[in-house]
Tab-separated table of C-alpha atoms and ligand atoms in Angstrom:
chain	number	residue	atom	x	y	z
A	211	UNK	CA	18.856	-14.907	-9.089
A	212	UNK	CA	15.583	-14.243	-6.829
A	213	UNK	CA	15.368	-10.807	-5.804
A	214	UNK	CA	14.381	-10.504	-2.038
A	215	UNK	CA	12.116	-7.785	-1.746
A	216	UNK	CA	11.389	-5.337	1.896
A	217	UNK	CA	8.430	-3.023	0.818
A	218	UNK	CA	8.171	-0.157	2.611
A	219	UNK	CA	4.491	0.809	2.343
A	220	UNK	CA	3.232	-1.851	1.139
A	221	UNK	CA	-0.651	-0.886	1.780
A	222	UNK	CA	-0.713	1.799	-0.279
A	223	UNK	CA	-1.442	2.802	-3.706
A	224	UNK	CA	2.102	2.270	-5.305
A	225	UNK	CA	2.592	-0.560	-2.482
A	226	UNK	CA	-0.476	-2.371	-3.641
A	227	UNK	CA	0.876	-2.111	-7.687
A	228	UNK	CA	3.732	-3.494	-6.380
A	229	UNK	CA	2.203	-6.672	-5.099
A	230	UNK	CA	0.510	-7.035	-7.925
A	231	UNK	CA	3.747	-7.230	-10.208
A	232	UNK	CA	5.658	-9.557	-7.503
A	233	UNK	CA	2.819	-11.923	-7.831
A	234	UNK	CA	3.293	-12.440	-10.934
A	235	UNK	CA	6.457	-13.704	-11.272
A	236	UNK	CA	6.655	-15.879	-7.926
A	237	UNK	CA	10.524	-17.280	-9.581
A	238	UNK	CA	11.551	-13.837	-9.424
A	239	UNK	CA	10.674	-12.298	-6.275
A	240	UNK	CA	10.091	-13.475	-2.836
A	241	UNK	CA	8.950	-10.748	0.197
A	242	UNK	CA	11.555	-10.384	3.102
A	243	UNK	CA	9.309	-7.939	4.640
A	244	UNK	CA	6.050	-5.667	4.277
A	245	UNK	CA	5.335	-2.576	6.231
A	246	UNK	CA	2.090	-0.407	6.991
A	247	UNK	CA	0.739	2.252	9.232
A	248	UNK	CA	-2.325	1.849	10.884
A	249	UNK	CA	-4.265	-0.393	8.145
A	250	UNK	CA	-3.392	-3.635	10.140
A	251	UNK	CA	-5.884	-5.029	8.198
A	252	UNK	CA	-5.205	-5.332	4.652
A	253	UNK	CA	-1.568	-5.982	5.843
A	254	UNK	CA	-2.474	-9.284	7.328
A	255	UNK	CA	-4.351	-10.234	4.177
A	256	UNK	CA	-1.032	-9.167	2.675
A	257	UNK	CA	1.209	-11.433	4.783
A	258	UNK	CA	-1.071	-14.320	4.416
A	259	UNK	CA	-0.629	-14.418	0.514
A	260	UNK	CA	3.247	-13.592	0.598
A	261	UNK	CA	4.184	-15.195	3.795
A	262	UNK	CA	7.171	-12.658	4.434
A	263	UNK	CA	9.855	-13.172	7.409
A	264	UNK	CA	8.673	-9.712	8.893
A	265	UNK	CA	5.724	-7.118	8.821
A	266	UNK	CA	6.107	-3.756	10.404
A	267	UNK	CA	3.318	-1.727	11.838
A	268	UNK	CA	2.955	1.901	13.336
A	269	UNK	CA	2.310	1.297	17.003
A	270	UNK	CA	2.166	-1.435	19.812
A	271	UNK	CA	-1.742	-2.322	19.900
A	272	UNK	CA	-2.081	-2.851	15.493
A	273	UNK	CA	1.295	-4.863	16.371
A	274	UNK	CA	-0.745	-6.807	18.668
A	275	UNK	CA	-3.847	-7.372	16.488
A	276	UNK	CA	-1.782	-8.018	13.769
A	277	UNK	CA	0.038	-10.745	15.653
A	278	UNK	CA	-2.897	-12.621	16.936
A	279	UNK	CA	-4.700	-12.799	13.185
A	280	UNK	CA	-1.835	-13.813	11.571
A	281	UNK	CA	-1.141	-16.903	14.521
A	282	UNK	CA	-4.611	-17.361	14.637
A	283	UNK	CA	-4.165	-18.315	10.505
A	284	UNK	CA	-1.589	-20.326	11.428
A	285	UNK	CA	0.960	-17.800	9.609
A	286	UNK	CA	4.622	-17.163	11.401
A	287	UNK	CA	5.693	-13.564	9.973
A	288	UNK	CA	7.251	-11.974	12.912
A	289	UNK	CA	5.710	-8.834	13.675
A	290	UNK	CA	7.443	-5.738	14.858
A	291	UNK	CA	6.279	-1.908	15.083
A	292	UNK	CA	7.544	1.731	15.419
A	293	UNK	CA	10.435	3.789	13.440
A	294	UNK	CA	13.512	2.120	14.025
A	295	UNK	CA	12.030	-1.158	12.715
A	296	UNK	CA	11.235	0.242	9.344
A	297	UNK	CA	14.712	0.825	9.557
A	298	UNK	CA	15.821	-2.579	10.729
A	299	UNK	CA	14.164	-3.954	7.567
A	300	UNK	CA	14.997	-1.765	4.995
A	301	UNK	CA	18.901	-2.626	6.064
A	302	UNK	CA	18.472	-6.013	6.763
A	303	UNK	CA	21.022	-8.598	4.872
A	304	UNK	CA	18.274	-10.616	4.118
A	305	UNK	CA	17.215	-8.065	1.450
A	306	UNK	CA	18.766	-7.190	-1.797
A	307	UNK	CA	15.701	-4.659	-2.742
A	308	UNK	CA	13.844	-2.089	-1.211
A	309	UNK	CA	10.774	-0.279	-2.385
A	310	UNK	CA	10.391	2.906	-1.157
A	311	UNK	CA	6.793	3.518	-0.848
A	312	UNK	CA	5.662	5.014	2.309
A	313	UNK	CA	4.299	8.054	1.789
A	314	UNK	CA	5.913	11.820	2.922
A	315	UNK	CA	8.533	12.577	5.277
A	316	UNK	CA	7.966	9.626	7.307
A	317	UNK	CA	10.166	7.351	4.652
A	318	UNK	CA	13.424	9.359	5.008
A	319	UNK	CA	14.840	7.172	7.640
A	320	UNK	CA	14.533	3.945	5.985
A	321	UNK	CA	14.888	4.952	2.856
A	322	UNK	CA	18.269	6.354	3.925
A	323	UNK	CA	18.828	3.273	5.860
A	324	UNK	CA	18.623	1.640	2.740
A	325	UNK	CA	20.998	3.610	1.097
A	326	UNK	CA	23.360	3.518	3.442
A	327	UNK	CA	23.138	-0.596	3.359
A	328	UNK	CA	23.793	-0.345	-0.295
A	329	UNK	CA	20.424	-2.061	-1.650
A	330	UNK	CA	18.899	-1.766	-4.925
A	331	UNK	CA	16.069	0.956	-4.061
A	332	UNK	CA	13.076	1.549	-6.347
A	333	UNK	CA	12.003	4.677	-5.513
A	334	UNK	CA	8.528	5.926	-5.166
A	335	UNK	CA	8.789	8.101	-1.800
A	336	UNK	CA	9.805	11.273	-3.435
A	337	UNK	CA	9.576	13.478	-0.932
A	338	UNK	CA	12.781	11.712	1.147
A	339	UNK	CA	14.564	12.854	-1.931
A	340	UNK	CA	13.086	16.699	-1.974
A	341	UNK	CA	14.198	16.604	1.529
A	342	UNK	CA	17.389	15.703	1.649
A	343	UNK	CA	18.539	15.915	-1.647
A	344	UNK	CA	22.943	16.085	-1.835
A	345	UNK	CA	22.880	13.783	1.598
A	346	UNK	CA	20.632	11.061	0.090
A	347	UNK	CA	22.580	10.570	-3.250
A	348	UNK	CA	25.736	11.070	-1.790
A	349	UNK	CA	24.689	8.364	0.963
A	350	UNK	CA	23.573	6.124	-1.968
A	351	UNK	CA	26.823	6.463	-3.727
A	352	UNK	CA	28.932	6.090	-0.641
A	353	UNK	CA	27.733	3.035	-0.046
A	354	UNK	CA	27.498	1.794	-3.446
A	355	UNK	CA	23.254	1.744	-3.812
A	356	UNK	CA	21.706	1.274	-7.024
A	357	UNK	CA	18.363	3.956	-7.442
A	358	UNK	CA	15.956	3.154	-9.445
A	359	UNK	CA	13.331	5.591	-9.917
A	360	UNK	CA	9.367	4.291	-10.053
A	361	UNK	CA	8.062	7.570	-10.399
A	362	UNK	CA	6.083	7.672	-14.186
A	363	UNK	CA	8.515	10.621	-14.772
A	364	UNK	CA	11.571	9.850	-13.637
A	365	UNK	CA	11.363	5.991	-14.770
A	366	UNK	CA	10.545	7.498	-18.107
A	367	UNK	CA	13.242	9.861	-17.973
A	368	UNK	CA	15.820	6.812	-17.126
A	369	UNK	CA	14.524	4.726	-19.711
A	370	UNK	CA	15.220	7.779	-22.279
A	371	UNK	CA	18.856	8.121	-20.988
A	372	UNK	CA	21.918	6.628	-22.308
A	373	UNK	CA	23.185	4.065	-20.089
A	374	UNK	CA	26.080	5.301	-19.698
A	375	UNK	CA	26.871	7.910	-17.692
A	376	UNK	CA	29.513	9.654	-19.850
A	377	UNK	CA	27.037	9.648	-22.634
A	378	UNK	CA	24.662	12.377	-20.590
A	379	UNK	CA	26.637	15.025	-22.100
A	380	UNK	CA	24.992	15.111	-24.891
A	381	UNK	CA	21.375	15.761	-22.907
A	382	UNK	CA	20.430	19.667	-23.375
A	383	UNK	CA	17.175	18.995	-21.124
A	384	UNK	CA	14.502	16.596	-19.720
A	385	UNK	CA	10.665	17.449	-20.220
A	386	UNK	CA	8.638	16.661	-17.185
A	387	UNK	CA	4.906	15.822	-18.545
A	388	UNK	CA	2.119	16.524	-16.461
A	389	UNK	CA	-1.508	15.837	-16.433
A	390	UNK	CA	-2.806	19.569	-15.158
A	391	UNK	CA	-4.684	17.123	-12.335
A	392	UNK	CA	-8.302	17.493	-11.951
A	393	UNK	CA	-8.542	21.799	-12.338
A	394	UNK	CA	-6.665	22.101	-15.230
A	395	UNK	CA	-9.695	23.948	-17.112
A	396	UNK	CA	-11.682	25.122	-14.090
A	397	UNK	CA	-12.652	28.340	-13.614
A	398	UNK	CA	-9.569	29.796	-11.208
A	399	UNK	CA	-11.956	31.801	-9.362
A	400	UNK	CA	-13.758	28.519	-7.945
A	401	UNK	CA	-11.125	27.147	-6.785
A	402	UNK	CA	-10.938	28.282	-3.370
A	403	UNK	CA	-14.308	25.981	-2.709
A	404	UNK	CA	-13.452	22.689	-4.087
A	405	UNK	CA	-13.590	19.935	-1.641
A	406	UNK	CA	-10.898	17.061	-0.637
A	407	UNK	CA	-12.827	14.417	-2.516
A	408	UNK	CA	-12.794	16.766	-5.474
A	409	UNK	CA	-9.341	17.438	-5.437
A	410	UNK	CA	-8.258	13.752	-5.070
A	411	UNK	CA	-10.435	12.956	-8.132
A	412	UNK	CA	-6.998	12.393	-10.603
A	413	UNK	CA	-8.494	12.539	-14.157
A	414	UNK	CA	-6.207	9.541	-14.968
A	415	UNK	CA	-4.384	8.249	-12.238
A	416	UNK	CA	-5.487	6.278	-8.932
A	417	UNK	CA	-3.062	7.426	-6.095
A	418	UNK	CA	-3.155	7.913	-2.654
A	419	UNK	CA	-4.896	10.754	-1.380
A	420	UNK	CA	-1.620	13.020	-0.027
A	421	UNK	CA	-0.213	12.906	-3.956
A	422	UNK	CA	-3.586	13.474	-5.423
A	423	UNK	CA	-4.065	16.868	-3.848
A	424	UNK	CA	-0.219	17.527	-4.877
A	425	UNK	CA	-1.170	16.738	-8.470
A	426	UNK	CA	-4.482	18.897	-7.975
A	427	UNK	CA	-1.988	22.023	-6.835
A	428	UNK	CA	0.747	20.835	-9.194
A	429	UNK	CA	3.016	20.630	-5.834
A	430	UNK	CA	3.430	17.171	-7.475
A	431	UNK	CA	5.235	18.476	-10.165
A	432	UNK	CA	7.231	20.939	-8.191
A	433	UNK	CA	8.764	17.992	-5.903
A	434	UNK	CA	9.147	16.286	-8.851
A	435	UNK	CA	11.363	18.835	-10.602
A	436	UNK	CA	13.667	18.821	-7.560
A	437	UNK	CA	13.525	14.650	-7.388
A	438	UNK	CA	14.440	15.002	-10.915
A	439	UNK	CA	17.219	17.485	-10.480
A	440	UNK	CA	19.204	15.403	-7.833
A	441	UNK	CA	18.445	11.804	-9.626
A	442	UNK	CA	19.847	13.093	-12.742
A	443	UNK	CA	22.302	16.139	-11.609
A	444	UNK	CA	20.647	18.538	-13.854
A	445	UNK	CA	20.174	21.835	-12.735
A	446	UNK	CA	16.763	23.663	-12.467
A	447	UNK	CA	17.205	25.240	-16.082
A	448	UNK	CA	17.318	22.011	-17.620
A	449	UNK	CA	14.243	20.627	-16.243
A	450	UNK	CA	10.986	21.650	-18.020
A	451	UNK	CA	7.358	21.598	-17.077
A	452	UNK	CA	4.801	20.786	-20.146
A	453	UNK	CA	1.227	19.867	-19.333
A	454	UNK	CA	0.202	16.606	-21.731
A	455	UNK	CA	-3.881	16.075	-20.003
A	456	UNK	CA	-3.979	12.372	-21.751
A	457	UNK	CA	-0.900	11.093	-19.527
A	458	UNK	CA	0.852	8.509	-22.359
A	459	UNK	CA	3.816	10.277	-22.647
A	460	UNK	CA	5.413	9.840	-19.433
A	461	UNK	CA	8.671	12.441	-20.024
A	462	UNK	CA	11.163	12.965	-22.373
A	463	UNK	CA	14.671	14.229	-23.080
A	464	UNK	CA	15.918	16.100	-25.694
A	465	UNK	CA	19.229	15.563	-27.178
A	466	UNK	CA	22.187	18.053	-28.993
A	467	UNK	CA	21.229	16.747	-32.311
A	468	UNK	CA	17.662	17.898	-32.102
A	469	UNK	CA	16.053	14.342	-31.114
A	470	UNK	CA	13.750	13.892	-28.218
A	471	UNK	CA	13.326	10.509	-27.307
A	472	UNK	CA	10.198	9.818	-25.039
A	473	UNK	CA	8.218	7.300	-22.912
A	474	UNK	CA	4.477	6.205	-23.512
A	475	UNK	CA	2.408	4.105	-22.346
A	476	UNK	CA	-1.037	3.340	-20.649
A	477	UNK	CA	-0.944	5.831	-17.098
A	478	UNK	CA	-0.504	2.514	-14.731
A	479	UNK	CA	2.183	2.626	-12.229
A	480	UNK	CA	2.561	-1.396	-12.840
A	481	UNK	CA	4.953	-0.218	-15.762
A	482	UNK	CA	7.265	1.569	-14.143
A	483	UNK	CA	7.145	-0.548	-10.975
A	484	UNK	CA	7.837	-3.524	-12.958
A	485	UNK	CA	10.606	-1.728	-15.472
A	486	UNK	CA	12.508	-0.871	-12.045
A	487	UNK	CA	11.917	-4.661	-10.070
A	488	UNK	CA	13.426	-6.409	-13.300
A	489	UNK	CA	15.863	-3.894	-14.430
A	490	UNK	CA	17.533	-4.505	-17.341
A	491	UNK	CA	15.011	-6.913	-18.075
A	492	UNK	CA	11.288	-6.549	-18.968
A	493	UNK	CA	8.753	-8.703	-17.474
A	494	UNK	CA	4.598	-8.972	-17.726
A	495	UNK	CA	3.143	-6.565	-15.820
A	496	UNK	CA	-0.579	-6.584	-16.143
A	497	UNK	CA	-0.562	-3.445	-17.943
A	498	UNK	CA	-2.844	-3.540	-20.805
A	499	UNK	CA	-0.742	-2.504	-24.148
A	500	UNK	CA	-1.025	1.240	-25.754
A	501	UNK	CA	-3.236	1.806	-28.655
A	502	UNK	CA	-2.350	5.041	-30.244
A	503	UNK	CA	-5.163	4.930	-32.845
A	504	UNK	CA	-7.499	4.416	-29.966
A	505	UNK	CA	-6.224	7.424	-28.080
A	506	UNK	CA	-6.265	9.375	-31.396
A	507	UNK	CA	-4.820	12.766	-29.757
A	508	UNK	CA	-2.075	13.769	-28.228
A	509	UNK	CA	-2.140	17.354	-26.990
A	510	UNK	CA	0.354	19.811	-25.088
A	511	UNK	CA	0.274	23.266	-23.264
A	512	UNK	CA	2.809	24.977	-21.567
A	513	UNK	CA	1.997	25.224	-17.298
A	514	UNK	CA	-0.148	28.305	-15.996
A	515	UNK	CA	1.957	29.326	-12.559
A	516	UNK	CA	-0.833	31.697	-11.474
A	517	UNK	CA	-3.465	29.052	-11.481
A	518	UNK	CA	-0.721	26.474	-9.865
A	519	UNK	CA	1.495	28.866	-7.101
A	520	UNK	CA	2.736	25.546	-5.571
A	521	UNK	CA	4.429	24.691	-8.701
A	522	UNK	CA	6.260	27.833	-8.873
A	523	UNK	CA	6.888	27.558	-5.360
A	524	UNK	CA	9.190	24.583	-5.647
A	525	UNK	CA	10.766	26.082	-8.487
A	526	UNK	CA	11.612	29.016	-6.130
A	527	UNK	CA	12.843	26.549	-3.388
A	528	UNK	CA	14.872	24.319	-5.759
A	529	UNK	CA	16.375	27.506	-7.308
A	530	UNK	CA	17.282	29.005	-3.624
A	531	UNK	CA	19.036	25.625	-2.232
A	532	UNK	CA	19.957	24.972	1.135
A	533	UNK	CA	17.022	23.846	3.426
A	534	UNK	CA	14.184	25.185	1.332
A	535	UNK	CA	12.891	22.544	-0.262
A	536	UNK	CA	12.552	20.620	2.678
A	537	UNK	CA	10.966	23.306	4.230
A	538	UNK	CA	8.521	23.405	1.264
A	539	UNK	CA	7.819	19.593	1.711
A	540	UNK	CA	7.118	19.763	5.316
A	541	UNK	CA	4.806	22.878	5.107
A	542	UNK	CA	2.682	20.923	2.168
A	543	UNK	CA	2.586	17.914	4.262
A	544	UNK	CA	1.126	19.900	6.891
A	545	UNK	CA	-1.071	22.067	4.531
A	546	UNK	CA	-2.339	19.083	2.587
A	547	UNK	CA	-3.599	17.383	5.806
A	548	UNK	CA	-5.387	20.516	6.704
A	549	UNK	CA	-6.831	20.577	3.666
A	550	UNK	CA	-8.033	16.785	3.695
A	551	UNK	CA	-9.043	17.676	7.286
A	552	UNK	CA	-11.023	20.614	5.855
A	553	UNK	CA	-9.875	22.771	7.710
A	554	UNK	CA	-8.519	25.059	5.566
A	555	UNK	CA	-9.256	25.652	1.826
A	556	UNK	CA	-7.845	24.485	-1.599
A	557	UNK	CA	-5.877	27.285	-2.155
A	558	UNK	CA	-4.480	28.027	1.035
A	559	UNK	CA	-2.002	25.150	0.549
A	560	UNK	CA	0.199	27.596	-1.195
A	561	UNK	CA	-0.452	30.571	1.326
A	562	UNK	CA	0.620	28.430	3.865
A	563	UNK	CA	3.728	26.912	2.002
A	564	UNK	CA	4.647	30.505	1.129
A	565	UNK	CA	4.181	32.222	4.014
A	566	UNK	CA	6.598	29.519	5.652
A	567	UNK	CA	9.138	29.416	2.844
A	568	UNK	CA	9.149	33.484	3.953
A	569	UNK	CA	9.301	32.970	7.580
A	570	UNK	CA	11.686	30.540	7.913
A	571	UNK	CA	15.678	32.108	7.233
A	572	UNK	CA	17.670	29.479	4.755
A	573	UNK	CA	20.600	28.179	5.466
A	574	UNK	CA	23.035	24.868	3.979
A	575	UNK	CA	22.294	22.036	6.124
A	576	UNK	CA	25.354	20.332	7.180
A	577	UNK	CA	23.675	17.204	7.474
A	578	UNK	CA	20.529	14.922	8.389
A	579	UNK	CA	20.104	16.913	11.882
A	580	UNK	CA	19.778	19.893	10.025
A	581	UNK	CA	17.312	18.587	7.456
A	582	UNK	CA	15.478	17.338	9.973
A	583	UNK	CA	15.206	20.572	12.272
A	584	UNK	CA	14.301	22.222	9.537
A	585	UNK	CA	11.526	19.888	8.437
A	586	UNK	CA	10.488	19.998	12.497
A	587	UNK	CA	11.001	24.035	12.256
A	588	UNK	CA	9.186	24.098	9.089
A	589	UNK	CA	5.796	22.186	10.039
A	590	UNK	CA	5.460	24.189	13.395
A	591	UNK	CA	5.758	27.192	11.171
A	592	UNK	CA	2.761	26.408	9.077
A	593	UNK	CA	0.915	25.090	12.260
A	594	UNK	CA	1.132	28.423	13.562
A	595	UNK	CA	-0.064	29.909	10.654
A	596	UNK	CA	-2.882	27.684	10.326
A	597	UNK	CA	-4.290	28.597	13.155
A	598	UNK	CA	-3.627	32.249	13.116
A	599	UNK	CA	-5.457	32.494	10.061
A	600	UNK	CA	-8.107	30.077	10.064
A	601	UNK	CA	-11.563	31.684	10.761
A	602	UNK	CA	-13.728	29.474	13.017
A	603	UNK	CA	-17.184	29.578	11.322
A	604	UNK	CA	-15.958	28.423	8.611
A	605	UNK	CA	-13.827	25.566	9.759
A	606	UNK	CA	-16.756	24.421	11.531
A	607	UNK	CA	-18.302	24.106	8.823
A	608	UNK	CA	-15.623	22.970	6.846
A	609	UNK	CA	-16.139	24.917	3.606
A	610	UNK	CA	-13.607	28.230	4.740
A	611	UNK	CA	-10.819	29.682	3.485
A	612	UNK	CA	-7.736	30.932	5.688
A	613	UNK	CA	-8.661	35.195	6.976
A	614	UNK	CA	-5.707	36.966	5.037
B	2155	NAD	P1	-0.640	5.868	-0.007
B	2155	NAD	O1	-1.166	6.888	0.916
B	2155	NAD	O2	-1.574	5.100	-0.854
B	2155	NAD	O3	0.244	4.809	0.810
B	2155	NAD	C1	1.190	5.211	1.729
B	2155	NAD	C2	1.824	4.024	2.441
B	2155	NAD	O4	2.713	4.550	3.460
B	2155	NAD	C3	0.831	3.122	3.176
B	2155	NAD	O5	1.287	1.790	3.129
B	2155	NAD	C4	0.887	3.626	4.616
B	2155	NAD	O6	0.579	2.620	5.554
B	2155	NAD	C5	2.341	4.042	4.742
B	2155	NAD	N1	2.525	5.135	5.713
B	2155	NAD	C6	1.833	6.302	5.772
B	2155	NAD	N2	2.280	7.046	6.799
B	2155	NAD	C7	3.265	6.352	7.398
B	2155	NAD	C8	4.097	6.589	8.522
B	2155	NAD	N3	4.010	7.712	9.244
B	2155	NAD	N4	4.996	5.633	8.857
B	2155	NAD	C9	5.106	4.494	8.133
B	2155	NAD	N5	4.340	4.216	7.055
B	2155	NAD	C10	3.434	5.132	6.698
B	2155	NAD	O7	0.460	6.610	-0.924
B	2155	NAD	P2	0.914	6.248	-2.415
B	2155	NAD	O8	0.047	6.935	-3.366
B	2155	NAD	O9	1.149	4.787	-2.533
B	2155	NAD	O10	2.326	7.005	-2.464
B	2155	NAD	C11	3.471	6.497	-1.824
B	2155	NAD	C12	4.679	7.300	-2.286
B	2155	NAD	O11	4.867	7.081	-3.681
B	2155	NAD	C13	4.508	8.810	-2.112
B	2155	NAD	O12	5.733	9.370	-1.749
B	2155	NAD	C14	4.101	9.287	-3.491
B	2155	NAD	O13	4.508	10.614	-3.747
B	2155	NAD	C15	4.866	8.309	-4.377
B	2155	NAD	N6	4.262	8.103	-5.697
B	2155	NAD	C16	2.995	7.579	-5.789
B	2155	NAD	C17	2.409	7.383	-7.042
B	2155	NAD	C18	1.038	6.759	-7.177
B	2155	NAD	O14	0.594	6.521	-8.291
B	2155	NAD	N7	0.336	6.459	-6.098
B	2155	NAD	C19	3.118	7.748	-8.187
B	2155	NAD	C20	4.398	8.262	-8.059
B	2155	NAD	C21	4.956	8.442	-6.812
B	2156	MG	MG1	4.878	11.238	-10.957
């Protein structure tokens, strides 16, 4: 039967990939609905080729814009704008599957919507999941949602996994590779002067730009850790950090008897995106197939926390529960957009997550309110640190560092 897709973020990197997969297999998939920000643009062009019911923009005047190219084309997608109608689409009954894809904090409500609607979510928005971990998956089981994770890891991880549920038992632990990101080898002293475009330069991944400074701090792999944790109830202990540069093997699990079963193939995100559209199937993706003798070498090295603090950061907020972690997403959203905004330097991202993570008292949340005052709490926290600490010579001239 046709799966009826609503793609939240559907003009981004993963969004994009996505697209690309859908396309080709037009008896498979048909769009419901496709949702930006601000690139009105590209979204039309998007619409025009897809023809979904609905597109969803940021604000009233791209709503507008959008509206009049798309009649002007002759093309009726109804267009609608602002938070609640990202929900309104990723609960609608006219879809069965929803791609999670918009990028931070700003995907928690529909992607929750979603769950709560009981739709097949592929899941790409990890940081909904960081933020409000037990709530989320007990949301998704409440109302009977299927998760399917499109993260390279955690599809990985999911294809390595018995099927069955009862079978997990005999997992010991899962093996989170990572690539090490662009300053794997650089000199840790230089850091603290690279520049947004050199920090979003992914040795072998194309991303957006938000995930490609997390990958260049390793936060990436510390909010992965804790996506991993809840998606597959494993605690901390049982989730491992290895650094693989070449990026074929995606994860792996090890197993009581001593096997270790793992994932590899070519770093495109069509793979997992199209493993988790078909699921249990496999369909074409576009993804050229691996050639090991090509690649020759495999190598491996275990994660260096004192050139990556952000990755032992979310370690530290997985391990102390309650409403750190979201706390720890919220300050990175805010630190990474400093960063891009060069206004503060490379490494301050951690200073600033850590200095919140210290500021802020923890508590359990007893529910979405609570996540979400703390995510609010959180981001004023490392506002205010920001700019108590930022020295203005140098963040007029963009190159500075936060005064400690
Ligand atoms: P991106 O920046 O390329 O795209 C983000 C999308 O979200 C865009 O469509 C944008 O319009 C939309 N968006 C941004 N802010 C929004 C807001 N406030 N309200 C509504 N929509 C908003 O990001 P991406 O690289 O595609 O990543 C998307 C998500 O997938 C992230 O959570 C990321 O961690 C995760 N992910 C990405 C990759 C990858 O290869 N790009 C891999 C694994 C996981
Ligand atoms: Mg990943």
């Amino acid at each position: 039967m046709k799966k009826h897709l609503t793609l939240l973020g559907s003009t981004g990197s993963i969004g994009e990939s996505t697209l690309d997969v859908v396309a080709r297999h037009p008896d498979r998939f048909a769009v419901y609905a496709l949702t930006a920000h601000r690139n009105g643009e590209k979204l039309v062009a998007q619409c025009l080729r897809f023809q979904p019911e609905v597109a969803v923009v940021g604000d009233a005047d791209t709503a507008a814009r959008v509206e009049t190219q798309l009649r002007a084309a002759g093309c009726a997608t109804q267009v609608a704008y602002g938070p609640q109608a990202l929900v309104e689409v990723a609960k609608s009954a006219q879809c069965d599957t929803v791609v999670a894809a918009i990028v931070g904090a700003a995907g928690l409500a529909p992607t929750l919507a979603a769950a709560m609607a009981g739709k097949r979510i592929l899941l790409a928005n990890k940081e909904a999941l960081v933020m409000s971990g037990a709530i989320f998956m007990d949301a998704a089981r409440d109302h009977g949602a299927t998760l399917l994770p499109v993260d390279s890891e955690h599809n990985a991880i999911f294809q390595c996994l018995p099927r069955e549920e009862a079978l997990h038992g005999g997992v010991t632990k899962i093996i989170l590779t990572a690539s090490g990101g662009p300053f794997r080898t650089r000199e840790p002293a230089t850091l603290v002067n690279v520049t947004p475009d050199e920090a979003c330069k992914h040795p072998n991944w194309v991303m957006g730009r938000k995930i490609s400074v997390d990958s260049a701090t390793m936060m990436n792999k510390g909010l992965e850790v804790i996506e991993a944790h809840w998606l597959f109830s494993l605690p901390g202990e049982r989730i491992e950090v290895l650094i693989h540069p070449q990026s074929v093997i995606h994860s792996l699990v090890s197993y009581a008897d001593g096997s270790v079963l793992a994932q590899l193939g070519n770093p495109d995100m069509r793979t997992p995106i199209a493993h988790a559209l078909a699921f249990p199937d496999r369909v074409e993706s576009g993804v050229a197939q691996l050639d090991l003798a090509d690649i020759a070498q495999l190598s491996f090295e275990k994660p260096d926390y004192a050139r990556f603090p952000c990755l032992a950061l979310a370690m530290q907020a997985l391990a102390a529960g309650g409403i750190a972690s979201a706390a720890l997403n919220a300050a990175n959203e805010v630190a990474v957009d400093a960063f891009l905004a060069r206004r503060i330097g490379f490494m301050d991202i951690a200073q600033t997550v850590d200095a919140v993570l210290n500021a802020l008292p923890n508590r359990r949340p007893s529910g979405l309110d609570d996540v979400l005052e703390a995510d609010a709490a959180a981001r004023r926290a490392a506002h205010d640190y920001i700019a108590a600490h930022a020295r203005a010579p140098h963040v007029a001239n963009g190159t500075g560092q936060l005064d400690r």
